[in-house]
Structure formats: structure tokens, C-alpha cells
Amino acid sequence: MLEKLVLAFLIPVLIVGGLLFYLYLGEALIARLPRSRQGAIRPWIWLSPALLLLVVIMVWPLLQSFVASFQHVTGDAVTGPFVGIQNYITAFTDPQMLGSMVNNLYWIVFFTGVTVCGGLALAVLVNRVKYGGPVKTILFMPMAISFVATGVIWRFMYAYRPEDAPQIGTLNAVVTGLFHIPPVAWIFQQPGNNLALIVVGVWMFTGFCLVILNAGLRSLPEEVHEAARVDGATEWQVFSRITVPLLAPTISVVATTMVINALKMFDIVYVMTAGNFGTDVIANQIYKQLYSSRDLGMASTLAVILLVVIFPFMVQNVRRFHAQENR
Amino acid sequence: MRSSVMRSSVQHIHKALLLGACSTFFLAHSAFAATADLEKKAFNYASSLVKGQKPGGKVSVFAVWSGVEQENFLRAIKPFTDATGIQVEYEATRDINAVLTTRVQGGNAPDIAVVPSISLLQEWAEGGKLTDLDGIVGTSVLEKNFGPGFLDLGGYKGKTYGLFINADVKGLVWYNTKTYKGPKNPKNWDELAAWASKTAAAGTTPWCVGVESGAASGWAGTDWVENILLRQSGPRVYDQWYQGKLPWTSNEVKSAFQAFGKVATDPKMVYGGPTTVLTTNFSDAATPMFGNPPKCFLHHQASFIPSFLEKNTPGLQAITGYNFFGFPNINPQYAGTIEINGDMVGLFKKTPQSALLMKYLASTEAQSIWPSLGGKLSPNKRVALSVLPNKMAAGFQKTLNGARSVRFDASDLMPDRINKAFWKAILDYVQNPSRLDAILQELEKTRQEVY
């Protein structure tokens, strides 16, 4: 135990010390070069530790996954015979995997839609009340809870007991106590159970959208709004014609982030239904392929597909950031 | 090849278990051995392993046992630490499959770990990730302590890699002693089913079933299907089935599913109907049986369930409050078959400390402690029946001893992918019984891909 603690403190110190030494050494070497070439070399000296790390823990595994996605790799092996696009064919023909992809589409549409629209509406509204700060804090709080804990909490929220037993789930207690209708097996009954899971994601991320969008709102020039109001625009017109277009870059960043989240969704599904009852998603399929089927090839294929789908959104996000920085 | 080994090996399990039978008779009247005595014996054994020295050091153990099971296991290894000064760093996860696989692959395996399935044991034995125990515990000691059945299950190519730590009897039917008025030792399934139908007609659901279990949901239903198939179609068909030689679309598998479905998908037969079956955790499933009024009278589960029953219904006591009988026979030709299960550990990193612990864990002294605390039986055939804490535990052993043939949990013997598909099939079937043929066809497709 003590050993581990000492190591935990020692290793960061060694890393920082090592880096400083490296930079010191690099600078010493650059100083010996002719002045005209110093400028060209210095950035690379400073960048290379980060680049090296990126190559080792990001680019290399990515390439490996890409190669493995065309191979039949099973068990503990890391490579296997090439099988062409066989894995990709399976990914797009196997009913379970197709079902997962369709579910990810549900997630993209409903999760992104509700978090962004809800976040936007709340962002505008909290600006108009005195207690906006506390409201933001409360709505942001679910973000502080881990996905797994959220899944567990919501399993209790959705808990189902037979009609004649006391309902321990909050939602079913309301349903049976207030509306006097039979309890609902929220996360088991198809097709609604996907939405029940998406609600959990929405609960987690709406606060996040709210905070980002609210920050964006506050940076908008107030005069434009004032001018529109003076010209007789209704509040709705101000919102839809002025606020939303001006906020578009921020909305886009938030929306793409949410789309990426929807595509990567794993924890909530794994904890709440384990992908059963038609709620499976691609990330959970990757997990199953890797640990249950022990099929690294197929898991890599799905990971590559996921990456390819996410990539454009990522590029879009980075571009927006650049655009905003250059403004 | 494996099939013939298996067939003979299970007969040996049976024989091994029979050895204990003679002492059963005296059990009812004799005092049960106190765990403290067993701990002292285990301490002495551990001391003898190190010849009174205290080598010290550490062993990492990675397992699936949490809660009471974890406490019991830790109590079983405490004498080892006391005697040798070797600290055991225990870690547990229910998701051992994923975590252990990753760690083994990454070359970061713990010293000793529970091996989650027979197929992984074989894979890791083949790949040299596991150390064989013949050189560590000694072949003769292994053979003296364990029946060939358990040794074969943990074996690969003539060597032993998996050491069984505990055992459960599966296929037991539990009832509330105070409310259950049906046959207490039904001579066959029909007799029990007839009583169940009568009870259902009178307005109370006879059965309580729950198959929810997080990421492992469905396994409780696979136990049902296995126990039914074993008694409908016999051990030979059962063996073919887990070996991947029997199509899932065969009549044998289908009729086992249907017999399970007659209970689990009929709202008159099972408390709360299929929705409750799917949404109820296996550990809570029997709780309504002890309600007032009782919501059901019968519950099918393995011999580990008493600790859950007693936790969920405070004050409930074995024998006076609840009891069990063996799953009734279905086809008289295969009468007296029983299903068992257990956890095994493997040695991933051989150090002087981990080798000592393996040796200790294989010993009769160490293996006596957990069974004496209740909840589990020992696969070590030299563990005396008298260590068991109560008459109920002795009763499990008696059920085992009375069995004509013994089989290991089939789904646990199947490759993991089939096992998981089987779990999922149970859920799909309970939710939508009319889809049975399609569900079995999906399983059959998986079988053809896997084997």
C-alpha cells in the first residue's frame, strides 16, 4: 500500500523531471546550431514528446484495429489470417448488429434532439430569472455522477414490481398511486424501453448542454436583441431570428458533441439492460464481440465503423473551434 | 475424446460423493464441528507447509466472490496468512470474464484467479498462461483429494490447471414449510405439475421465478432448461448438447424450453407473469413465497440460495421455515440425475508464495472451512460431512449421494459465446414464447459458427 502511494508520487515527479531534462538538453543542442535554423527545429523538439505519446497510444492502436478489422482474430491472438471485408459484411447483415446500429440512430435522434433543444430552452430561460445560478448548478449536477452510478440509480427509478406488490420504483409508484394504472416494465417492454434508456442519457447531459449554451448566450451582443425589440419583434421572433442564428456555432459544437456521445453510448445500456430486450448499441456489441465471442477481428471492425461515423462530426467540431478562435 | 472422459469422470464424481454418505446417518444426532477447530487444523497444515517459518510476501487473488461469499473465502485463507505471514491481496468482480481476459492478454495477470469458464481454462492452458498444478500440489495429492470428475473439468491434456474451491448442487426445488401443501417428495414431474395446475386453478400462482441478473440475466432460466433436459432426455443427450453435437432446433432442446415455458410464461403458473420473471433478480425471486399471504409455493434454485432467503426474509430458518426437494424425475429411464456447479481457480504466476497458497487451497483442511460456514459444499472428497453447519447442507450432500448420475452445469461447459446466447434466448423466450422456433434457430446458427 505504502509502496504504491510512494510510486504514485514518485512517477509524476520523474516524468516531469525527465521532460524538463529533455527540454533543457534540447535547448542546449539547439543553441549550438546556426541561428537561422533554430526556429525551424525548436517546435519539433518541444512537440515530439506529445507526438510520440500520441503515436504510441493512439495512432498505432488505431492502425492495428484497422488491420485487425480485415482479419479473423480469435482468442488471445492479436493477429490472424486476412478475410477481406468478411467482418464488414457480417456487421451490416447480422440482425443483432444491425439492430444495434438502428438503436444508435434512435440515440442520435432523440438523445441529441432533446439534450440540445432542452438545453437551449433552459439556457434562455435561466438568464431571465434571479435564481438562474442555482438552477444551472442543480441541472449540471448529474454530470458529476458516473455513468454506472447513473444506470444503477435509474434502475431503481424504473424498478418494476407485480401489480399487487408495493412499487419500490419512483415512476411506477407514481403511475400506480396517482393514475391507478398497472405498473410498467419501463426498461423491459419493447419498443419503449429504448426511449426509457435515452431519458437517462438526457437526464445526464441536458445540464451540460445548458451550461455551454448559456455561456454562449452571454457572449452574444445585447444591442442586437435590444434593436430587434425596439423594432417591435416578439420574444419568439427575437429567439428564432436573432438568438439562434447568432448562437449557431455554439449549438453546432454542442450538438456534434452529443451525437458523438450518442454513438459512443455504452455504460447506461450495459448497466441497465446489458443490451437485452432490443436495446443493444454498437459499443456494447464491441464489448460482447471482444469478451464473449473473443473475436478481436469483429470487435475491431465495429470500432472502425464507429470511428468512421464519428470522424466527420469530430472534424466539424474542430473546424468550429478554429473558426471561433480566428474570429 | 472429451466425451468419453467426461462420461467416466462424472461417474467418479458420483462415487467420490458417495464416500461421504455413510456419515450422513450419524449427522442428525451429532454436534456439528465448530469452524474454529477447522481453522486451527488449517493453521497447523499451513504451518507444516512452511515448516514453522514465516516466509512473508504477497499473493494476489482475483475472484468472483463478493459479500458473504467473499467473507467466507477470506476466512478460509486467514489461517494461511496467520501461519505463513503471506498476505493475500484479494480483489473481486462479477465481470471477471472481461477483466481477467484483458489482464491475461496484457501480461498483467494476478497470481491466482478464478477461471470463469472451462473453455477459457483450456485456451489459457494451451497458451501457457496457466501453470499446471501437478508439479505444485502434486498429482497424488490432487487425486487423493478430488474425484477424477472435478480434476477432469479443471484438466487439459492430462494435466490439472483448475482447482475447484467450492461446489453447488443445482436443480433443487424450494418451498415454504409452513404454507406448502403439495407433494414434499414428488415421485415425478407430472405429480408436481398436477398439483401446480390445481393450485393455479384455485387462484394462487404456484411458482416464483426470477431470471434478472444484470449483464448475466437469463442464467437462472438456463438452469431450468438444463435440469429439464437432463431428466427428459437423459445424460447422454445432455453431454452431446453441451459438446455442440446436438442441434438447438432438435426436439429434445425444444421440449425442454417448452416445459420451462409452461411455468415461466404462464401468468397463472408464475407469480406476476412473464414480466415479473424478467424483471426480478434471481436473489429476490423467492421472497414472495414467504409473504403473508404467500404469492407462490415453489422456487427452483441451486443450493447456494438459503443465504439469500434468510437475508431477504429476516428470521427465516432452514428446515422449520423453508426446505427443498430434488428436481423431480421426468422420464423414469433417467431417474436420479443431478446437476452440479462450482468455482475453480488457476495459477497464473508462479511464485513461492502463490505455489504455497495453491497447495494450501487444495488441502482438505482449507477446503473444510467454507462448507462449515454454510452456502457451499466442498469438491474435496475428503472433507467430512460432519463439517457441514446444519442438516440442510447435509441434505444437499444426501441429494448428491442419492443421485444415479451427476452432470456439471451445461451452459458453463459451453463456449462463452453460446452460453451468453443461451442466456439471451431465455429472456427472448420468456418475453415472447411464440417466437421459440426462431429463437432456437438463432441459437443453432451460433452453434454452427462456434463449434
Short mmCIF file of C-alpha atoms in Angstrom, two decimals, chain B residues 62-448:
data_model
loop_
_atom_site.label_atom_id
_atom_site.label_comp_id
_atom_site.label_asym_id
_atom_site.label_seq_id
_atom_site.Cartn_x
_atom_site.Cartn_y
_atom_site.Cartn_z
CA PHE B 62 -8.70 -12.32 -8.20
CA ALA B 63 -12.15 -13.86 -7.87
CA VAL B 64 -15.89 -13.50 -8.32
CA TRP B 65 -16.96 -13.82 -4.71
CA SER B 66 -18.39 -10.76 -3.02
CA GLY B 67 -20.48 -10.22 0.11
CA VAL B 68 -20.95 -13.28 2.28
CA GLU B 69 -19.11 -15.49 -0.20
CA GLN B 70 -16.10 -13.18 -0.04
CA GLU B 71 -16.14 -13.20 3.76
CA ASN B 72 -16.26 -16.98 3.79
CA PHE B 73 -13.42 -17.34 1.33
CA LEU B 74 -11.29 -14.84 3.24
CA ARG B 75 -11.94 -16.77 6.43
CA ALA B 76 -10.77 -19.91 4.68
CA ILE B 77 -7.44 -18.29 3.78
CA LYS B 78 -6.89 -16.40 7.04
CA PRO B 79 -5.19 -19.38 8.74
CA PHE B 80 -2.77 -19.44 5.79
CA THR B 81 -1.79 -15.80 6.31
CA ASP B 82 -1.57 -16.29 10.07
CA ALA B 83 0.73 -19.27 9.72
CA THR B 84 2.96 -18.11 6.88
CA GLY B 85 2.86 -14.34 7.10
CA ILE B 86 1.97 -14.28 3.40
CA GLN B 87 -0.54 -11.51 2.72
CA VAL B 88 -3.35 -12.27 0.31
CA GLU B 89 -4.40 -9.28 -1.77
CA TYR B 90 -7.97 -10.10 -2.67
CA GLU B 91 -9.90 -8.43 -5.48
CA ALA B 92 -13.34 -9.39 -6.73
CA THR B 93 -15.52 -8.60 -9.70
CA ARG B 94 -18.65 -10.23 -11.09
CA ASP B 95 -17.42 -9.30 -14.55
CA ILE B 96 -14.33 -11.46 -14.22
CA ASN B 97 -14.56 -12.60 -17.81
CA ALA B 98 -13.74 -9.21 -19.27
CA VAL B 99 -11.32 -8.04 -16.59
CA LEU B 100 -9.30 -11.23 -16.35
CA THR B 101 -9.18 -11.73 -20.11
CA THR B 102 -7.76 -8.24 -20.55
CA ARG B 103 -5.23 -8.72 -17.79
CA VAL B 104 -4.08 -12.10 -19.09
CA GLN B 105 -3.79 -10.70 -22.59
CA GLY B 106 -1.85 -7.72 -21.32
CA GLY B 107 0.57 -9.93 -19.40
CA ASN B 108 -0.70 -8.46 -16.15
CA ALA B 109 -2.45 -11.49 -14.73
CA PRO B 110 -2.93 -11.83 -10.98
CA ASP B 111 -1.03 -14.65 -9.26
CA ILE B 112 -4.16 -16.70 -8.72
CA ALA B 113 -7.61 -16.14 -10.20
CA VAL B 114 -10.98 -17.76 -10.61
CA VAL B 115 -11.14 -19.11 -14.15
CA PRO B 116 -14.59 -18.14 -15.40
CA SER B 117 -15.18 -20.98 -17.85
CA ILE B 118 -13.89 -24.33 -18.96
CA SER B 119 -13.27 -23.03 -22.48
CA LEU B 120 -11.09 -20.20 -21.14
CA LEU B 121 -9.24 -22.68 -18.92
CA GLN B 122 -8.41 -24.78 -21.96
CA GLU B 123 -7.44 -21.77 -24.03
CA TRP B 124 -5.10 -20.46 -21.33
CA ALA B 125 -3.67 -23.89 -20.59
CA GLU B 126 -2.92 -24.32 -24.30
CA GLY B 127 -1.38 -20.83 -24.49
CA GLY B 128 0.85 -21.49 -21.49
CA LYS B 129 -0.80 -18.75 -19.41
CA LEU B 130 -1.69 -21.19 -16.66
CA THR B 131 0.73 -23.26 -14.63
CA ASP B 132 -0.20 -26.89 -14.19
CA LEU B 133 -0.76 -27.94 -10.60
CA ASP B 134 0.63 -31.44 -10.83
CA GLY B 135 4.10 -30.18 -10.06
CA ILE B 136 2.92 -27.81 -7.35
CA VAL B 137 0.21 -29.55 -5.43
CA GLY B 138 1.32 -32.97 -6.60
CA THR B 139 -0.64 -35.36 -8.78
CA SER B 140 -1.05 -37.86 -5.98
CA VAL B 141 -2.42 -35.23 -3.58
CA LEU B 142 -4.83 -33.99 -6.23
CA GLU B 143 -6.04 -37.50 -6.91
CA LYS B 144 -6.35 -38.23 -3.22
CA ASN B 145 -8.42 -35.10 -2.54
CA PHE B 146 -10.52 -34.70 -5.67
CA GLY B 147 -12.56 -37.12 -7.66
CA PRO B 148 -11.45 -37.57 -11.29
CA GLY B 149 -14.63 -35.73 -12.26
CA PHE B 150 -13.51 -32.41 -10.82
CA LEU B 151 -9.91 -33.00 -11.90
CA ASP B 152 -11.01 -33.61 -15.47
CA LEU B 153 -13.15 -30.49 -15.56
CA GLY B 154 -10.10 -28.49 -14.48
CA GLY B 155 -7.75 -30.54 -16.65
CA TYR B 156 -6.24 -30.13 -20.07
CA LYS B 157 -4.18 -32.73 -21.95
CA GLY B 158 -3.65 -34.90 -18.92
CA LYS B 159 -2.61 -32.10 -16.56
CA THR B 160 -4.62 -30.28 -13.93
CA TYR B 161 -4.88 -26.50 -14.28
CA GLY B 162 -8.10 -25.65 -12.47
CA LEU B 163 -8.55 -26.30 -8.78
CA PHE B 164 -12.16 -26.44 -7.60
CA ILE B 165 -12.75 -24.36 -4.48
CA ASN B 166 -16.45 -24.94 -3.90
CA ALA B 167 -19.44 -26.82 -5.26
CA ASP B 168 -23.19 -26.26 -5.52
CA VAL B 169 -25.96 -28.72 -6.12
CA LYS B 170 -28.25 -27.41 -8.83
CA GLY B 171 -31.84 -28.31 -9.61
CA LEU B 172 -33.39 -28.07 -6.15
CA VAL B 173 -36.99 -27.09 -5.59
CA TRP B 174 -37.52 -24.88 -2.54
CA TYR B 175 -40.72 -24.44 -0.59
CA ASN B 176 -42.09 -22.60 2.40
CA THR B 177 -42.51 -25.29 5.06
CA LYS B 178 -45.45 -23.50 6.66
CA THR B 179 -47.58 -22.88 3.58
CA TYR B 180 -46.68 -25.51 1.01
CA LYS B 181 -49.26 -28.33 0.99
CA GLY B 182 -48.14 -30.13 -2.15
CA PRO B 183 -46.11 -33.32 -2.51
CA LYS B 184 -42.89 -32.96 -0.49
CA ASN B 185 -41.09 -35.63 -2.42
CA PRO B 186 -42.96 -35.88 -5.71
CA LYS B 187 -42.25 -39.15 -7.47
CA ASN B 188 -42.16 -37.35 -10.81
CA TRP B 189 -42.66 -34.02 -12.56
CA ASP B 190 -46.23 -34.91 -13.55
CA GLU B 191 -47.27 -35.28 -9.93
CA LEU B 192 -45.85 -31.86 -9.10
CA ALA B 193 -47.30 -30.32 -12.27
CA ALA B 194 -50.74 -31.72 -11.46
CA TRP B 195 -50.61 -30.14 -8.01
CA ALA B 196 -49.37 -26.89 -9.55
CA SER B 197 -52.25 -26.79 -12.04
CA LYS B 198 -54.76 -27.40 -9.26
CA THR B 199 -53.24 -24.59 -7.21
CA ALA B 200 -53.24 -22.29 -10.21
CA ALA B 201 -56.89 -23.07 -10.86
CA ALA B 202 -57.66 -22.25 -7.25
CA GLY B 203 -56.25 -18.77 -7.84
CA THR B 204 -52.70 -18.75 -6.47
CA THR B 205 -49.65 -18.94 -8.68
CA PRO B 206 -47.63 -21.99 -7.61
CA TRP B 207 -44.18 -20.86 -8.82
CA CYS B 208 -41.86 -17.93 -8.22
CA VAL B 209 -39.25 -17.38 -10.92
CA GLY B 210 -36.76 -14.55 -11.47
CA VAL B 211 -34.07 -14.54 -14.15
CA GLU B 212 -32.74 -10.98 -13.90
CA SER B 213 -29.03 -10.82 -13.02
CA GLY B 214 -27.51 -7.70 -14.57
CA ALA B 215 -25.26 -8.47 -17.50
CA ALA B 216 -25.71 -12.19 -16.77
CA SER B 217 -29.53 -12.05 -16.93
CA GLY B 218 -31.07 -15.28 -18.10
CA TRP B 219 -28.74 -17.76 -16.42
CA ALA B 220 -31.36 -18.77 -13.85
CA GLY B 221 -33.55 -19.85 -16.76
CA THR B 222 -30.77 -21.86 -18.37
CA ASP B 223 -30.60 -23.88 -15.14
CA TRP B 224 -34.27 -24.70 -15.57
CA VAL B 225 -33.83 -25.83 -19.16
CA GLU B 226 -30.73 -27.85 -18.30
CA ASN B 227 -32.38 -29.65 -15.41
CA ILE B 228 -35.44 -30.42 -17.50
CA LEU B 229 -33.40 -31.64 -20.48
CA LEU B 230 -31.28 -33.80 -18.21
CA ARG B 231 -34.38 -35.53 -16.89
CA GLN B 232 -36.37 -35.59 -20.14
CA SER B 233 -33.68 -36.82 -22.49
CA GLY B 234 -31.00 -38.21 -20.20
CA PRO B 235 -27.32 -37.60 -19.52
CA ARG B 236 -26.09 -38.79 -22.92
CA VAL B 237 -28.15 -36.28 -24.86
CA TYR B 238 -27.14 -33.68 -22.27
CA ASP B 239 -23.47 -34.39 -22.97
CA GLN B 240 -23.98 -34.14 -26.72
CA TRP B 241 -25.79 -30.88 -26.18
CA TYR B 242 -23.05 -29.03 -24.31
CA GLN B 243 -20.42 -30.53 -26.59
CA GLY B 244 -22.14 -28.85 -29.50
CA LYS B 245 -23.22 -32.09 -31.17
CA LEU B 246 -26.96 -31.66 -30.66
CA PRO B 247 -28.80 -29.08 -32.78
CA TRP B 248 -30.66 -26.47 -30.75
CA THR B 249 -33.58 -26.99 -33.10
CA SER B 250 -33.84 -30.64 -32.03
CA ASN B 251 -36.97 -31.89 -30.30
CA GLU B 252 -35.01 -32.55 -27.11
CA VAL B 253 -33.98 -28.91 -26.67
CA LYS B 254 -37.31 -27.58 -27.83
CA SER B 255 -39.35 -29.65 -25.42
CA ALA B 256 -37.07 -28.64 -22.54
CA PHE B 257 -37.70 -24.99 -23.39
CA GLN B 258 -41.41 -25.66 -23.64
CA ALA B 259 -41.56 -27.38 -20.26
CA PHE B 260 -39.81 -24.35 -18.74
CA GLY B 261 -42.17 -22.08 -20.65
CA LYS B 262 -45.21 -23.80 -19.20
CA VAL B 263 -44.12 -22.37 -15.87
CA ALA B 264 -42.30 -19.16 -16.71
CA THR B 265 -44.54 -17.73 -19.42
CA ASP B 266 -47.94 -18.52 -17.94
CA PRO B 267 -49.33 -15.77 -15.67
CA LYS B 268 -51.44 -18.41 -13.90
CA MET B 269 -48.40 -20.55 -13.08
CA VAL B 270 -45.81 -17.96 -12.14
CA TYR B 271 -46.17 -15.04 -9.79
CA GLY B 272 -46.55 -11.75 -11.65
CA GLY B 273 -46.43 -13.45 -15.04
CA PRO B 274 -43.52 -13.30 -17.50
CA THR B 275 -42.87 -9.59 -16.89
CA THR B 276 -42.08 -10.28 -13.25
CA VAL B 277 -39.93 -13.25 -14.25
CA LEU B 278 -37.84 -10.95 -16.45
CA THR B 279 -37.64 -8.03 -14.04
CA THR B 280 -36.98 -9.92 -10.80
CA ASN B 281 -33.43 -10.57 -9.70
CA PHE B 282 -32.69 -14.23 -9.05
CA SER B 283 -31.73 -13.40 -5.46
CA ASP B 284 -35.12 -11.80 -4.68
CA ALA B 285 -37.26 -14.17 -6.70
CA ALA B 286 -38.29 -16.42 -3.81
CA THR B 287 -39.14 -13.61 -1.39
CA PRO B 288 -42.90 -13.51 -2.24
CA MET B 289 -43.06 -17.17 -1.18
CA PHE B 290 -42.68 -16.02 2.42
CA GLY B 291 -45.17 -13.16 2.21
CA ASN B 292 -48.47 -13.09 4.02
CA PRO B 293 -50.42 -14.32 2.15
CA PRO B 294 -47.80 -16.25 0.15
CA LYS B 295 -47.73 -15.32 -3.53
CA CYS B 296 -46.28 -18.67 -4.56
CA PHE B 297 -45.23 -22.01 -3.06
CA LEU B 298 -42.31 -23.30 -5.11
CA HIS B 299 -38.99 -21.94 -6.29
CA HIS B 300 -36.25 -23.62 -8.30
CA GLN B 301 -32.65 -22.73 -7.46
CA ALA B 302 -29.25 -24.17 -6.54
CA SER B 303 -28.00 -24.99 -3.06
CA PHE B 304 -26.49 -21.52 -2.58
CA ILE B 305 -29.89 -19.83 -2.22
CA PRO B 306 -30.50 -20.26 1.58
CA SER B 307 -28.20 -17.34 2.43
CA PHE B 308 -30.32 -15.12 0.16
CA LEU B 309 -33.61 -16.46 1.52
CA GLU B 310 -32.54 -15.77 5.08
CA LYS B 311 -31.24 -12.31 4.25
CA ASN B 312 -34.41 -11.29 2.39
CA THR B 313 -36.80 -12.65 5.00
CA PRO B 314 -35.32 -11.98 8.45
CA GLY B 315 -35.98 -14.69 10.99
CA LEU B 316 -36.48 -17.36 8.36
CA GLN B 317 -34.82 -20.64 9.31
CA ALA B 318 -33.76 -23.71 7.41
CA ILE B 319 -35.94 -26.81 7.78
CA THR B 320 -38.52 -25.14 10.04
CA GLY B 321 -39.15 -22.19 7.71
CA TYR B 322 -38.11 -23.47 4.33
CA ASN B 323 -36.92 -26.72 2.84
CA PHE B 324 -36.24 -28.34 -0.51
CA PHE B 325 -36.56 -31.48 -2.58
CA GLY B 326 -34.61 -32.55 -5.66
CA PHE B 327 -35.97 -31.59 -9.06
CA PRO B 328 -38.50 -34.37 -9.81
CA ASN B 329 -37.77 -37.04 -12.38
CA ILE B 330 -39.44 -36.68 -15.75
CA ASN B 331 -38.55 -39.72 -17.82
CA PRO B 332 -38.31 -42.73 -15.43
CA GLN B 333 -35.50 -44.07 -17.60
CA TYR B 334 -33.25 -41.23 -16.42
CA ALA B 335 -34.40 -41.07 -12.83
CA GLY B 336 -31.88 -39.87 -10.27
CA THR B 337 -29.74 -37.49 -12.33
CA ILE B 338 -28.46 -34.29 -10.80
CA GLU B 339 -26.63 -31.16 -11.90
CA ILE B 340 -23.77 -29.57 -10.03
CA ASN B 341 -21.60 -26.49 -10.38
CA GLY B 342 -18.54 -24.96 -8.75
CA ASP B 343 -15.80 -22.32 -8.95
CA MET B 344 -12.21 -23.17 -9.83
CA VAL B 345 -9.02 -21.17 -9.50
CA GLY B 346 -5.94 -21.29 -11.68
CA LEU B 347 -2.31 -20.33 -11.09
CA PHE B 348 -1.24 -17.60 -13.50
CA LYS B 349 2.00 -16.51 -11.87
CA LYS B 350 4.09 -19.00 -10.03
CA THR B 351 5.94 -17.52 -7.09
CA PRO B 352 6.98 -19.35 -3.91
CA GLN B 353 4.04 -17.64 -2.19
CA SER B 354 1.40 -18.39 -4.81
CA ALA B 355 2.55 -22.01 -5.05
CA LEU B 356 2.18 -22.34 -1.29
CA LEU B 357 -1.31 -20.85 -1.40
CA MET B 358 -2.38 -23.24 -4.18
CA LYS B 359 -1.10 -26.14 -2.15
CA TYR B 360 -3.00 -24.86 0.85
CA LEU B 361 -6.22 -24.31 -1.12
CA ALA B 362 -6.15 -27.88 -2.39
CA SER B 363 -5.90 -29.29 1.11
CA THR B 364 -8.75 -30.92 2.93
CA GLU B 365 -8.03 -28.65 5.90
CA ALA B 366 -8.53 -25.44 3.91
CA GLN B 367 -11.46 -26.79 1.92
CA SER B 368 -13.36 -27.68 5.11
CA ILE B 369 -13.75 -24.08 6.27
CA TRP B 370 -16.05 -22.61 3.61
CA PRO B 371 -18.56 -25.50 3.71
CA SER B 372 -18.62 -25.25 7.50
CA LEU B 373 -19.77 -21.63 7.19
CA GLY B 374 -22.67 -22.66 5.01
CA GLY B 375 -23.78 -21.90 1.48
CA LYS B 376 -21.29 -24.10 -0.35
CA LEU B 377 -20.17 -27.70 -0.47
CA SER B 378 -16.60 -28.79 -1.00
CA PRO B 379 -15.44 -30.59 -4.12
CA ASN B 380 -12.70 -32.15 -1.97
CA LYS B 381 -13.98 -35.65 -1.35
CA ARG B 382 -12.04 -35.97 1.90
CA VAL B 383 -13.89 -33.10 3.55
CA ALA B 384 -16.01 -34.79 6.21
CA LEU B 385 -19.77 -34.43 6.10
CA SER B 386 -19.62 -33.52 9.78
CA VAL B 387 -18.09 -30.13 8.93
CA LEU B 388 -21.35 -29.01 7.32
CA PRO B 389 -23.16 -26.47 9.50
CA ASN B 390 -26.64 -27.91 9.53
CA LYS B 391 -28.97 -30.62 8.45
CA MET B 392 -29.91 -28.75 5.32
CA ALA B 393 -26.37 -28.73 4.00
CA ALA B 394 -26.11 -32.38 4.84
CA GLY B 395 -29.33 -32.80 2.89
CA PHE B 396 -27.69 -31.34 -0.24
CA GLN B 397 -24.96 -33.85 0.13
CA LYS B 398 -27.57 -36.58 0.58
CA THR B 399 -29.33 -35.47 -2.60
CA LEU B 400 -25.99 -35.70 -4.36
CA ASN B 401 -25.24 -39.05 -2.86
CA GLY B 402 -28.63 -40.41 -3.83
CA ALA B 403 -28.10 -39.42 -7.45
CA ARG B 404 -27.51 -42.11 -10.01
CA SER B 405 -25.56 -39.82 -12.31
CA VAL B 406 -24.10 -36.35 -11.91
CA ARG B 407 -23.58 -33.68 -14.54
CA PHE B 408 -21.82 -30.31 -14.47
CA ASP B 409 -23.77 -27.17 -15.41
CA ALA B 410 -24.10 -27.48 -19.20
CA SER B 411 -24.13 -23.77 -20.06
CA ASP B 412 -20.92 -23.28 -18.08
CA LEU B 413 -19.32 -26.03 -20.14
CA MET B 414 -20.37 -24.43 -23.42
CA PRO B 415 -18.14 -21.86 -25.13
CA ASP B 416 -18.82 -18.43 -23.71
CA ARG B 417 -20.50 -17.15 -26.83
CA ILE B 418 -23.06 -19.97 -26.81
CA ASN B 419 -23.54 -19.54 -23.08
CA LYS B 420 -24.35 -15.84 -23.50
CA ALA B 421 -26.61 -16.56 -26.46
CA PHE B 422 -28.41 -19.13 -24.30
CA TRP B 423 -28.96 -16.51 -21.55
CA LYS B 424 -30.35 -14.12 -24.10
CA ALA B 425 -32.56 -16.83 -25.61
CA ILE B 426 -34.13 -17.39 -22.20
CA LEU B 427 -35.04 -13.71 -21.96
CA ASP B 428 -36.38 -13.60 -25.51
CA TYR B 429 -38.41 -16.74 -24.95
CA VAL B 430 -39.97 -15.61 -21.68
CA GLN B 431 -40.85 -12.28 -23.26
CA ASN B 432 -42.17 -13.79 -26.46
CA PRO B 433 -42.89 -17.55 -26.21
CA SER B 434 -44.44 -17.74 -29.67
CA ARG B 435 -41.00 -16.96 -31.15
CA LEU B 436 -39.48 -20.18 -29.78
CA ASP B 437 -38.67 -21.69 -33.17
CA ALA B 438 -36.97 -18.55 -34.39
CA ILE B 439 -35.04 -18.24 -31.12
CA LEU B 440 -33.81 -21.82 -31.37
CA GLN B 441 -32.81 -21.26 -34.98
CA GLU B 442 -30.69 -18.27 -33.93
CA LEU B 443 -29.01 -20.43 -31.28
CA GLU B 444 -28.44 -23.16 -33.84
CA LYS B 445 -26.80 -20.65 -36.16
CA THR B 446 -24.48 -19.61 -33.33
CA ARG B 447 -23.69 -23.26 -32.57
CA GLN B 448 -22.66 -23.86 -36.15
#
